[in-house]
Coordinates of C-alpha atoms (C1' of nucleotides) in Angstrom, one line a residue:
Chain A
M1494 CA 15.9 -10.6 -63.9
T1495 CA 12.3 -11.1 -62.6
K1496 CA 10.3 -8.1 -61.8
L1497 CA 9.2 -8.1 -58.0
T1498 CA 5.7 -7.2 -56.9
P1499 CA 5.3 -3.8 -55.4
F1500 CA 5.1 -5.6 -52.0
E1501 CA 8.3 -7.4 -52.4
E1502 CA 9.9 -4.2 -53.7
D1503 CA 8.9 -2.4 -50.3
N1504 CA 9.7 -5.4 -48.1
L1505 CA 12.8 -6.9 -49.4
P1506 CA 15.9 -4.8 -49.4
A1507 CA 17.7 -3.8 -52.6
E1508 CA 20.9 -2.8 -51.0
Q1509 CA 22.9 -5.1 -48.6
P1510 CA 21.8 -4.1 -45.1
S1511 CA 24.0 -3.8 -42.1
P1512 CA 25.5 -7.3 -41.3
D1513 CA 24.1 -6.7 -37.6
D1514 CA 20.6 -7.0 -39.2
Q1515 CA 20.5 -10.7 -39.5
S1516 CA 16.9 -10.9 -40.8
G1517 CA 17.4 -8.1 -43.1
M1518 CA 20.5 -10.0 -44.6
R1519 CA 18.2 -12.9 -45.2
R1520 CA 15.5 -10.8 -46.8
W1521 CA 18.1 -9.2 -49.0
K1522 CA 19.4 -12.7 -50.1
L1523 CA 15.7 -13.7 -50.7
R1524 CA 15.2 -10.8 -53.0
Q1525 CA 18.4 -11.8 -55.0
L1526 CA 16.9 -15.4 -55.2
K1527 CA 13.5 -14.0 -56.4
E1528 CA 15.2 -11.7 -59.0
A1529 CA 17.3 -14.7 -60.2
E1530 CA 14.2 -16.7 -60.8
R1531 CA 15.1 -19.0 -58.0
D1532 CA 12.3 -18.0 -55.6
P1533 CA 12.4 -20.9 -53.0
Y1534 CA 8.6 -20.3 -52.1
R1535 CA 7.8 -21.5 -55.7
E1536 CA 8.6 -25.1 -54.8
V1537 CA 5.6 -27.1 -54.3
R1538 CA 7.1 -30.6 -53.5
Y1539 CA 10.4 -32.5 -53.3
D1540 CA 10.5 -36.1 -53.8
R1541 CA 12.5 -37.7 -51.1
T1542 CA 13.9 -41.3 -51.6
H1543 CA 14.4 -41.5 -48.0
T1544 CA 13.8 -39.8 -44.7
I1545 CA 17.0 -39.1 -42.8
A1546 CA 16.5 -41.6 -40.3
E1547 CA 15.7 -44.3 -43.0
L1548 CA 18.9 -43.5 -44.8
L1549 CA 20.9 -43.6 -41.6
S1550 CA 19.4 -47.0 -40.7
K1551 CA 20.1 -48.5 -44.2
F1552 CA 23.3 -46.7 -44.5
D1553 CA 25.7 -49.6 -45.2
D1554 CA 23.4 -50.9 -48.0
L1555 CA 22.9 -47.4 -49.6
A1556 CA 26.6 -46.4 -49.4
G1557 CA 27.7 -45.4 -52.9
K1558 CA 24.2 -45.1 -54.2
K1559 CA 22.2 -42.0 -54.8
A1560 CA 19.5 -40.6 -52.3
R1561 CA 17.3 -37.7 -52.1
I1562 CA 16.7 -36.1 -48.8
A1563 CA 15.3 -32.8 -47.4
G1564 CA 15.5 -31.0 -44.2
R1565 CA 16.3 -27.9 -42.4
I1566 CA 20.1 -26.7 -42.2
M1567 CA 21.1 -26.9 -38.5
A1568 CA 24.9 -26.2 -39.0
K1569 CA 27.2 -24.9 -41.5
R1570 CA 30.9 -25.5 -41.8
G1571 CA 32.7 -23.6 -44.7
H1572 CA 35.8 -25.0 -45.8
G1573 CA 37.1 -23.0 -48.8
K1574 CA 36.2 -25.0 -51.9
A1575 CA 34.1 -27.4 -49.9
I1576 CA 31.3 -27.1 -47.4
F1577 CA 29.6 -29.2 -44.7
L1578 CA 26.0 -28.8 -43.7
D1579 CA 23.9 -30.6 -41.1
L1580 CA 20.5 -31.2 -42.5
A1581 CA 17.6 -32.2 -40.0
D1582 CA 14.2 -33.6 -40.8
Q1583 CA 11.7 -34.9 -38.4
D1584 CA 13.3 -37.9 -37.1
G1585 CA 17.0 -37.6 -38.1
R1586 CA 20.0 -35.5 -38.7
I1587 CA 22.7 -36.1 -41.1
Q1588 CA 25.8 -34.4 -42.6
V1589 CA 25.9 -33.0 -46.2
Y1590 CA 29.2 -32.5 -48.0
A1591 CA 29.7 -30.5 -51.1
N1592 CA 32.5 -29.4 -53.1
V1593 CA 33.1 -27.2 -56.0
D1594 CA 34.4 -30.3 -58.2
T1595 CA 31.0 -32.1 -57.9
L1596 CA 28.8 -29.0 -58.0
G1597 CA 30.5 -26.6 -60.4
D1598 CA 31.2 -23.0 -59.6
E1599 CA 27.8 -21.5 -59.9
R1600 CA 25.9 -24.0 -57.9
F1601 CA 28.7 -24.2 -55.3
E1602 CA 28.4 -20.5 -54.8
Q1603 CA 24.7 -20.7 -54.4
L1604 CA 25.0 -23.5 -51.8
K1605 CA 27.6 -21.4 -49.8
A1606 CA 24.9 -18.6 -49.7
V1607 CA 22.5 -20.6 -47.8
D1608 CA 21.9 -19.8 -44.0
I1609 CA 21.4 -21.8 -41.0
G1610 CA 17.6 -22.5 -40.8
D1611 CA 16.9 -22.7 -44.5
I1612 CA 15.1 -25.9 -45.8
L1613 CA 17.0 -27.7 -48.6
G1614 CA 16.4 -30.6 -50.7
V1615 CA 19.6 -32.5 -51.4
E1616 CA 20.3 -35.2 -54.0
G1617 CA 23.7 -36.9 -53.7
E1618 CA 25.8 -39.9 -53.0
V1619 CA 25.7 -41.7 -49.8
F1620 CA 29.3 -42.0 -48.4
K1621 CA 31.4 -41.7 -45.3
T1622 CA 34.1 -39.1 -44.8
R1623 CA 37.6 -40.1 -43.9
T1624 CA 36.7 -39.6 -40.3
G1625 CA 33.9 -42.2 -40.8
Q1626 CA 31.0 -39.6 -40.7
Q1627 CA 27.9 -40.8 -42.3
S1628 CA 27.2 -38.2 -45.1
V1629 CA 25.7 -37.4 -48.4
K1630 CA 27.9 -35.7 -51.1
A1631 CA 25.5 -33.2 -52.8
T1632 CA 25.2 -33.4 -56.6
E1633 CA 22.1 -31.2 -56.7
C1634 CA 20.7 -28.8 -53.9
T1635 CA 17.2 -27.2 -54.1
M1636 CA 16.3 -24.3 -52.0
L1637 CA 12.8 -25.2 -50.7
V1638 CA 12.5 -22.4 -48.0
K1639 CA 14.4 -19.2 -47.1
S1640 CA 14.3 -18.8 -43.5
L1641 CA 14.0 -15.1 -42.6
E1642 CA 14.8 -15.3 -38.9
P1643 CA 18.0 -16.5 -37.3
L1644 CA 17.8 -19.6 -35.2
P1645 CA 18.9 -19.7 -31.4
E1646 CA 22.5 -20.5 -30.6
K1647 CA 23.5 -23.8 -31.6
W1648 CA 24.8 -25.1 -28.3
H1649 CA 22.6 -23.7 -25.7
G1650 CA 19.5 -23.5 -27.8
L1651 CA 16.5 -21.8 -26.6
T1652 CA 16.5 -21.7 -22.7
D1653 CA 14.3 -18.4 -22.1
I1654 CA 11.2 -20.2 -20.7
E1655 CA 8.8 -17.5 -22.1
L1656 CA 10.3 -17.7 -25.6
R1657 CA 10.1 -21.4 -25.4
Y1658 CA 6.3 -21.2 -24.9
R1659 CA 5.6 -18.2 -27.2
R1660 CA 7.7 -19.5 -30.0
R1661 CA 7.3 -23.3 -29.5
Y1662 CA 8.0 -23.8 -33.2
V1663 CA 11.5 -22.5 -32.5
D1664 CA 11.8 -24.6 -29.4
L1665 CA 10.9 -27.7 -31.5
I1666 CA 13.2 -26.9 -34.2
V1667 CA 16.2 -26.6 -31.9
S1668 CA 15.3 -28.9 -29.0
P1669 CA 15.4 -32.7 -29.6
E1670 CA 14.2 -33.1 -25.9
T1671 CA 11.1 -31.0 -26.6
R1672 CA 10.4 -32.8 -29.9
E1673 CA 10.5 -36.2 -28.0
R1674 CA 8.4 -35.1 -25.2
F1675 CA 5.6 -34.2 -27.7
R1676 CA 6.1 -37.2 -29.9
L1677 CA 5.5 -39.2 -26.8
R1678 CA 2.5 -37.2 -25.8
S1679 CA 1.0 -38.0 -29.2
K1680 CA 2.0 -41.8 -29.0
I1681 CA 0.5 -42.1 -25.3
V1682 CA -2.9 -40.7 -26.5
A1683 CA -2.9 -42.9 -29.5
Q1684 CA -2.1 -46.0 -27.3
M1685 CA -4.8 -45.0 -24.8
R1686 CA -7.2 -45.0 -27.7
R1687 CA -5.9 -48.3 -29.0
F1688 CA -6.0 -50.1 -25.6
L1689 CA -9.6 -48.8 -24.9
E1690 CA -11.0 -49.5 -28.3
D1691 CA -9.1 -52.6 -29.6
E1692 CA -8.5 -54.4 -26.3
R1693 CA -11.5 -53.3 -24.1
G1694 CA -14.2 -52.6 -26.6
F1695 CA -14.9 -48.9 -25.6
M1696 CA -16.4 -46.5 -28.0
E1697 CA -15.2 -42.9 -28.1
F1698 CA -17.9 -40.1 -28.5
E1699 CA -17.7 -36.5 -28.8
T1700 CA -20.0 -34.3 -26.6
P1701 CA -20.5 -30.7 -26.5
V1702 CA -18.0 -28.3 -25.3
L1703 CA -20.4 -25.5 -25.1
E1704 CA -23.0 -26.1 -22.5
P1705 CA -26.2 -24.3 -21.3
V1706 CA -25.4 -25.5 -17.7
C1707 CA -22.0 -26.7 -16.4
G1708 CA -21.5 -29.4 -13.8
G1709 CA -19.5 -32.7 -13.0
A1710 CA -16.9 -30.7 -11.0
T1711 CA -16.5 -27.7 -8.7
A1712 CA -14.6 -25.0 -10.8
E1713 CA -15.2 -21.8 -12.2
P1714 CA -16.4 -22.0 -15.9
F1715 CA -15.5 -19.7 -18.9
V1716 CA -18.7 -18.0 -20.0
T1717 CA -19.2 -17.1 -23.5
R1718 CA -22.0 -15.7 -25.7
W1719 CA -24.2 -17.4 -28.1
E1720 CA -25.2 -14.3 -30.1
A1721 CA -28.0 -15.9 -32.2
L1722 CA -29.7 -17.0 -29.1
D1723 CA -28.7 -13.8 -27.1
D1724 CA -27.7 -16.1 -24.2
D1725 CA -24.7 -17.1 -22.2
F1726 CA -23.2 -20.5 -22.5
Y1727 CA -20.4 -22.3 -20.6
L1728 CA -17.2 -24.1 -21.8
R1729 CA -17.5 -27.5 -20.1
I1730 CA -15.7 -28.0 -16.9
A1731 CA -16.0 -31.8 -17.1
I1732 CA -17.3 -34.4 -19.4
E1733 CA -19.0 -36.5 -16.9
L1734 CA -22.6 -35.6 -17.1
R1735 CA -22.8 -36.0 -20.8
L1736 CA -21.1 -39.4 -21.0
K1737 CA -23.5 -40.8 -18.2
R1738 CA -26.4 -39.7 -20.6
L1739 CA -24.9 -42.1 -23.2
I1740 CA -24.9 -44.9 -20.5
V1741 CA -28.5 -44.1 -19.8
G1742 CA -29.1 -44.4 -23.5
G1743 CA -27.8 -47.9 -23.6
F1744 CA -24.1 -47.7 -24.6
E1745 CA -22.2 -49.7 -22.2
K1746 CA -18.5 -48.8 -22.6
V1747 CA -17.9 -45.0 -23.7
Y1748 CA -15.1 -42.6 -23.3
E1749 CA -14.0 -39.3 -24.5
I1750 CA -10.6 -37.7 -24.5
G1751 CA -11.3 -34.2 -24.8
R1752 CA -10.5 -30.5 -23.8
I1753 CA -11.8 -29.1 -20.4
F1754 CA -11.7 -25.5 -19.6
R1755 CA -11.6 -24.2 -16.0
N1756 CA -11.5 -20.4 -15.4
E1757 CA -8.8 -20.7 -12.6
G1758 CA -5.1 -19.6 -12.2
V1759 CA -2.2 -20.9 -13.8
D1760 CA 0.8 -22.8 -12.0
T1761 CA 3.0 -25.7 -12.4
Q1762 CA 0.1 -28.1 -12.0
H1763 CA -2.7 -26.1 -13.7
N1764 CA -3.5 -24.8 -17.2
P1765 CA -6.9 -23.2 -17.9
E1766 CA -7.4 -25.8 -20.7
F1767 CA -6.3 -29.3 -20.4
T1768 CA -7.2 -32.7 -21.6
M1769 CA -9.2 -35.3 -19.7
L1770 CA -9.9 -39.0 -20.4
E1771 CA -13.4 -39.8 -19.0
L1772 CA -14.8 -43.3 -19.5
Y1773 CA -18.0 -45.0 -18.1
W1774 CA -18.6 -48.7 -18.1
A1775 CA -22.1 -50.2 -17.4
Y1776 CA -22.6 -53.1 -15.0
V1777 CA -19.2 -52.8 -13.2
D1778 CA -18.1 -51.2 -10.0
Y1779 CA -15.0 -49.0 -9.0
N1780 CA -13.0 -52.2 -8.5
D1781 CA -13.3 -52.9 -12.1
I1782 CA -12.5 -49.4 -12.9
M1783 CA -9.4 -49.8 -10.8
Q1784 CA -8.1 -52.8 -12.5
L1785 CA -8.9 -51.1 -15.9
T1786 CA -7.0 -48.0 -14.8
E1787 CA -3.9 -50.0 -13.7
D1788 CA -4.0 -52.1 -16.9
L1789 CA -4.2 -48.9 -19.0
V1790 CA -1.2 -47.2 -17.3
V1791 CA 0.9 -50.4 -17.6
H1792 CA -0.1 -50.7 -21.3
I1793 CA 1.1 -47.2 -21.9
C1794 CA 4.4 -47.7 -20.1
D1795 CA 5.0 -50.9 -22.1
S1796 CA 4.0 -49.7 -25.4
C1797 CA 5.3 -46.1 -25.3
L1798 CA 8.1 -46.0 -22.7
A1799 CA 9.5 -49.6 -22.8
T1800 CA 9.7 -49.4 -19.0
R1801 CA 7.6 -49.4 -16.0
K1802 CA 10.2 -47.6 -13.9
M1803 CA 10.9 -43.8 -14.2
E1804 CA 12.6 -40.9 -12.6
G1805 CA 9.7 -38.8 -11.2
G1806 CA 10.3 -35.3 -9.8
K1807 CA 10.2 -36.5 -6.3
G1808 CA 12.3 -39.9 -6.7
P1809 CA 12.1 -43.0 -8.7
L1810 CA 8.7 -44.3 -9.6
S1811 CA 7.8 -47.9 -10.2
F1812 CA 4.5 -48.6 -12.2
E1813 CA 5.0 -52.3 -11.8
P1814 CA 1.5 -53.7 -10.9
P1815 CA -0.3 -54.0 -8.7
F1816 CA -0.3 -50.5 -7.5
A1817 CA -0.7 -49.9 -3.7
R1818 CA -4.2 -49.9 -2.6
V1819 CA -5.0 -48.0 0.6
Q1820 CA -7.9 -46.8 2.6
F1821 CA -8.6 -43.0 2.5
D1822 CA -9.4 -43.3 6.3
D1823 CA -6.3 -45.4 7.0
L1824 CA -4.2 -42.4 5.6
M1825 CA -6.1 -40.0 7.5
Q1826 CA -5.5 -41.9 10.8
E1827 CA -1.8 -42.3 9.9
H1828 CA -0.9 -38.8 8.8
A1829 CA -3.6 -36.7 10.3
G1830 CA -4.1 -38.8 13.5
V1831 CA -7.8 -38.9 13.1
S1832 CA -10.6 -40.9 11.4
V1833 CA -13.1 -39.0 9.2
L1834 CA -15.7 -40.5 11.5
D1835 CA -14.4 -38.2 14.1
L1836 CA -14.6 -35.3 11.8
P1837 CA -18.4 -35.2 11.3
D1838 CA -18.8 -31.5 10.8
R1839 CA -16.9 -28.3 10.2
K1840 CA -16.3 -27.5 13.9
A1841 CA -14.4 -31.0 14.2
A1842 CA -12.5 -30.3 11.1
V1843 CA -11.5 -26.8 12.0
A1844 CA -10.1 -28.1 15.4
R1845 CA -7.9 -30.9 13.7
A1846 CA -6.7 -28.5 11.0
K1847 CA -5.5 -26.1 13.7
K1848 CA -3.9 -29.0 15.7
L1849 CA -2.0 -30.2 12.4
D1850 CA -1.0 -26.6 11.7
V1851 CA -2.8 -26.7 8.5
E1852 CA -3.8 -23.2 7.2
F1853 CA -7.2 -22.5 5.7
D1854 CA -9.2 -19.7 4.6
K1855 CA -11.6 -18.6 7.4
D1856 CA -14.6 -18.8 5.1
A1857 CA -13.6 -22.2 4.0
G1858 CA -16.5 -24.7 4.3
Y1859 CA -16.3 -28.3 5.8
E1860 CA -15.1 -30.1 2.5
K1861 CA -12.6 -27.5 1.8
I1862 CA -10.9 -27.8 5.3
L1863 CA -10.9 -31.7 4.7
D1864 CA -9.2 -31.0 1.4
R1865 CA -6.6 -28.8 3.0
I1866 CA -5.8 -31.4 5.7
W1867 CA -5.5 -33.9 2.7
S1868 CA -3.4 -32.0 0.6
E1869 CA -1.0 -30.7 3.2
R1870 CA -0.6 -33.7 5.4
I1871 CA -1.4 -36.7 3.3
E1872 CA -0.8 -36.1 -0.4
P1873 CA 3.0 -35.3 -0.1
H1874 CA 3.5 -39.0 1.0
L1875 CA 1.8 -40.5 -2.1
I1876 CA 4.9 -40.8 -4.2
Q1877 CA 4.6 -44.3 -5.7
P1878 CA 1.6 -45.2 -7.8
T1879 CA -1.3 -45.7 -5.1
F1880 CA -5.0 -46.1 -5.3
V1881 CA -6.6 -44.3 -2.3
L1882 CA -10.2 -45.8 -1.6
D1883 CA -13.4 -44.8 -0.2
Y1884 CA -13.6 -41.0 0.2
P1885 CA -16.0 -39.2 2.5
V1886 CA -19.5 -38.9 0.8
A1887 CA -19.3 -35.2 1.7
V1888 CA -16.5 -34.5 -1.0
S1889 CA -17.9 -37.1 -3.5
P1890 CA -21.3 -35.7 -4.7
L1891 CA -21.4 -38.0 -7.7
A1892 CA -20.3 -41.3 -6.2
K1893 CA -22.5 -44.1 -4.8
R1894 CA -22.6 -44.4 -1.0
I1895 CA -21.3 -47.4 0.8
P1896 CA -24.2 -49.0 2.5
D1897 CA -22.5 -50.3 5.6
R1898 CA -20.3 -47.3 5.9
P1899 CA -22.8 -44.5 4.9
H1900 CA -20.3 -41.7 5.5
L1901 CA -18.1 -43.0 2.8
A1902 CA -18.6 -43.4 -1.1
Y1903 CA -17.2 -45.9 -3.4
R1904 CA -14.6 -43.6 -4.9
F1905 CA -10.9 -44.0 -5.6
E1906 CA -8.2 -41.6 -6.8
L1907 CA -4.8 -42.7 -8.2
F1908 CA -1.8 -40.8 -7.0
A1909 CA 1.7 -40.8 -8.2
N1910 CA 4.6 -38.3 -7.6
A1911 CA 2.2 -36.7 -4.8
V1912 CA -0.2 -35.7 -7.6
E1913 CA -3.7 -36.8 -8.3
L1914 CA -3.9 -38.6 -11.6
A1915 CA -7.2 -40.1 -11.7
N1916 CA -10.6 -40.0 -10.0
A1917 CA -13.1 -42.7 -10.2
F1918 CA -16.5 -43.8 -8.8
S1919 CA -19.2 -46.3 -8.6
E1920 CA -21.4 -43.8 -10.0
L1921 CA -24.4 -42.6 -8.1
N1922 CA -27.5 -43.6 -10.1
D1923 CA -30.2 -42.9 -7.6
P1924 CA -31.9 -39.9 -9.0
V1925 CA -33.4 -38.9 -5.7
E1926 CA -30.2 -38.9 -3.7
Q1927 CA -28.5 -37.3 -6.6
R1928 CA -30.7 -34.5 -6.6
V1929 CA -30.4 -33.9 -2.8
R1930 CA -26.5 -34.1 -3.1
M1931 CA -26.3 -31.6 -5.9
E1932 CA -28.6 -29.2 -4.3
E1933 CA -26.5 -29.6 -1.0
Q1934 CA -23.4 -28.8 -3.1
I1935 CA -25.0 -25.8 -4.8
A1936 CA -26.0 -24.4 -1.4
R1937 CA -22.4 -24.6 -0.2
A1938 CA -20.9 -23.3 -3.3
T1939 CA -19.3 -20.0 -2.8
E1940 CA -18.8 -19.3 -6.5
G1941 CA -21.4 -18.3 -9.0
Y1942 CA -22.9 -20.1 -12.0
R1943 CA -24.1 -23.1 -10.1
E1944 CA -27.5 -24.5 -11.1
L1945 CA -29.0 -28.0 -11.2
D1946 CA -28.5 -29.8 -14.5
E1947 CA -32.2 -30.9 -14.5
D1948 CA -31.9 -32.7 -17.8
F1949 CA -29.0 -35.0 -16.3
L1950 CA -31.2 -35.6 -13.4
R1951 CA -34.1 -36.6 -15.6
A1952 CA -31.8 -38.8 -17.5
L1953 CA -31.1 -40.6 -14.1
E1954 CA -34.9 -40.8 -13.6
Y1955 CA -35.3 -42.8 -16.9
G1956 CA -32.6 -45.2 -15.2
M1957 CA -28.8 -45.6 -15.4
P1958 CA -27.5 -49.0 -14.8
P1959 CA -25.0 -49.6 -12.1
T1960 CA -21.8 -48.0 -13.7
G1961 CA -18.1 -47.4 -13.0
G1962 CA -16.5 -44.3 -14.1
L1963 CA -13.0 -42.8 -14.5
G1964 CA -11.6 -39.3 -15.1
M1965 CA -7.9 -38.9 -15.7
G1966 CA -5.9 -35.9 -16.5
I1967 CA -3.8 -36.5 -19.4
E1968 CA -1.3 -33.8 -18.6
R1969 CA -1.0 -35.1 -15.1
L1970 CA -0.3 -38.6 -16.3
L1971 CA 2.2 -37.3 -18.8
M1972 CA 4.0 -35.3 -16.1
A1973 CA 4.3 -38.5 -14.0
L1974 CA 5.4 -40.6 -16.7
L1975 CA 7.9 -38.2 -18.2
G1976 CA 9.3 -36.8 -14.9
E1977 CA 8.3 -33.2 -15.7
Q1978 CA 7.7 -30.7 -13.0
S1979 CA 5.6 -28.2 -14.8
I1980 CA 2.4 -28.9 -16.9
R1981 CA 3.7 -26.4 -19.5
E1982 CA 6.3 -28.8 -20.4
V1983 CA 3.6 -31.4 -21.6
I1984 CA 1.4 -28.7 -23.2
L1985 CA 2.5 -27.4 -26.7
F1986 CA 1.0 -24.0 -26.3
P1987 CA 0.5 -23.2 -22.7
Q1988 CA -1.8 -20.2 -21.9
L1989 CA 0.1 -17.0 -21.5
R1990 CA -1.0 -13.4 -21.4
K1991 CA -1.5 -11.6 -24.7
Q1992 CA 1.4 -9.7 -25.9
Chain B
rG919 C1' -5.1 -12.0 -6.1
rA920 C1' -0.2 -11.7 -2.6
rG921 C1' 5.0 -12.3 -1.9
rC922 C1' 10.1 -13.2 -3.9
rC923 C1' 13.1 -13.3 -8.3
rA924 C1' 14.4 -12.2 -13.3
rU925 C1' 14.4 -9.0 -17.9
rU926 C1' 21.7 -6.4 -21.2
rA927 C1' 23.3 -8.0 -28.8
rG928 C1' 19.5 -12.6 -33.1
rC929 C1' 20.5 -16.6 -29.0
rU930 C1' 23.3 -17.9 -24.3
rC931 C1' 25.3 -15.1 -20.6
rA932 C1' 29.1 -11.7 -17.6
rG933 C1' 28.8 -6.7 -16.0
rU934 C1' 27.0 -3.5 -7.9
rG935 C1' 27.5 4.3 -9.4
rG936 C1' 32.4 6.5 -13.8
rU937 C1' 33.5 5.4 -22.0
rA938 C1' 28.3 -1.4 -22.8
rG939 C1' 31.3 -6.9 -22.6
rA940 C1' 32.2 -12.5 -24.0
rG941 C1' 30.9 -17.0 -26.8
rC942 C1' 27.7 -18.6 -30.7
rA943 C1' 25.4 -16.3 -34.8
rU944 C1' 26.4 -12.3 -38.5
rC945 C1' 29.8 -9.6 -42.2
rG946 C1' 34.8 -9.6 -44.8
rG947 C1' 39.2 -12.8 -45.8
rA948 C1' 42.1 -17.8 -45.8
rC949 C1' 41.1 -23.1 -46.1
rU950 C1' 38.6 -29.3 -51.1
rU951 C1' 36.7 -34.9 -45.6
rU952 C1' 35.1 -30.8 -41.3
rU953 C1' 31.8 -31.8 -37.2
rA954 C1' 30.8 -26.9 -30.8
rA955 C1' 35.7 -27.0 -37.7
rU956 C1' 40.1 -24.0 -37.6
rC957 C1' 42.9 -19.3 -38.5
rC958 C1' 43.0 -13.6 -39.4
rG959 C1' 39.9 -9.2 -39.2
rA960 C1' 34.9 -6.2 -38.3
rG961 C1' 30.4 -4.4 -36.3
rU962 C1' 26.7 -5.8 -32.8
rG963 C1' 22.6 -2.4 -28.3
rU964 C1' 16.0 2.1 -26.8
rC965 C1' 20.7 -2.5 -20.9
rG966 C1' 12.0 -4.4 -20.6
rC967 C1' 9.0 0.7 -20.3
rA968 C1' 8.3 5.3 -17.7
rG969 C1' 9.5 8.5 -14.0
rG970 C1' 13.0 9.8 -9.9
rU971 C1' 17.8 10.4 -7.1
rU972 C1' 22.8 11.9 -8.6
rC973 C1' 27.9 15.9 -11.5
rG974 C1' 27.1 11.0 -13.6
rA975 C1' 22.5 5.2 -13.6
rA976 C1' 22.5 -1.3 -16.9
rU977 C1' 23.7 -0.7 -11.6
rC978 C1' 20.2 2.9 -6.4
rC979 C1' 14.5 4.3 -5.6
rU980 C1' 9.2 4.3 -7.4
rG981 C1' 5.5 2.7 -10.7
rC982 C1' 4.1 -0.3 -14.9
rA983 C1' 4.7 -4.6 -18.4
rU984 C1' 5.9 -9.7 -19.3
rG985 C1' 7.7 -14.2 -17.3
rG986 C1' 9.5 -17.8 -13.5
rC987 C1' 8.9 -19.8 -8.4
rU988 C1' 6.0 -19.9 -3.9
rC989 C1' 1.0 -19.3 -2.0
rG990 C1' -4.6 -18.7 -2.8
rC991 C1' -8.8 -20.8 -6.3
rC992 C1' -8.5 -25.5 -9.3
rA993 C1' -7.2 -31.4 -11.6

RNA sequence: GAGCCAUUAGCUCAGUGGUAGAGCAUCGGACUUUUAAUCCGAGUGUCGCAGGUUCGAAUCCUGCAUGGCUCGCCA
């Protein structure tokens, strides 16, 4: 008998608790293990000969040979003097068979005491049962972790949405779909980097998340306090203005995949923190960026999903290039019955919105009303991947004006599944015009915290070459590619209220 | 921030005013190739929280909490 620490004495029951108290039962079992000098938490490593997926893929060669595997017990089927366990590791699941003849009485009784959720190392012979089930016949079992909480029901798993988010680790244990979704997220981001770096020669940089002034988008920032300086700072709402400084500095192909924070509400399309790919490419225009964007998305389809066709929430999607390319104004004329040329001011926009039955806040400014018409009347039609080109300058403060159509800017957005995936410009590099447009934007802003990023304007004054830039919401892309309707399904730990 | 909906056993869910239920899981027993193992037996509980109505409330009402959906802000 090993003497327990006072903490263990207090927290691990000495007597068998009520069977209803499942975690109590497990703690009681843990105490017995510790007292018998079989404390599972003492184990520091377990040498595996194979992962379960490897073992299964080489099963015929390994049959009759010894193997060592490890994983979590997902099911337990007692059978008198024999027992079956399902053992799962990261990529596979296999049956373990054990009987009293091969293990002996003592070790067989120990194995019978394991609970679903415990983590076990198993050494044994690779074999098939008489029903042909690929299995390992245990000759030695090592308890690697005692799980103190019971897992959800084996058939339905965890369906309570709140619990799935708050205890994502449990969701990952019991839901292969969840594991697969986040495995794909990791792979897609990795392939994004591989494509940009290895195939296109971009360099990734990391720019500050904490900023003295925030810009690059219109959104409410999170404010935080830098105590040492006794001053407020902001969590960035975009990466744009930082990366453009790198173009000024002479780097020609730069990108960052990073976290963005926007102090806004939560819904199926929005999480207060999300991940954005932003890239800037000197000496090219938005047509080159459009081609790059299409190539990138197709590369991800081919390398991660092995298909360019998928089931979106609003019907089947085909990412077969070339994606449709359509003028913003053509869509306006088709679905809103008006050209932006005929909506020169707020009054005209209000009249059109009313005619279209598009509701808007009575304080809404000109851009906001245009945006409302757009999202109510046009966006719902953009199911298949579509590049929408040449937006009104009024809603594109960082994009270069088109000289022979001065009310429009060199800007495109990529839509799929009726959601915006990406936003790109031929970047405005005229420091004088940029200052005017930013000042106009600030003057119209209804929310606080808007001030000119003077240092960005100074950078433009030093001279930024003609540049194309892109911003792409990673979660939005994942939703479109994986057919998910809620952004929380592609974010491991979505923001929820404190409990 | 607003509207609607949900919250019952560890998990998945029944239960519309009259003794709180099922399956899985758990506990006891049988079973040496099962696989949602099977068979026999047992116990699940602050019915989200706080009030109210009623002889009596999981059930009706009010407030609160958390979550979901829709809407507003936002990508």
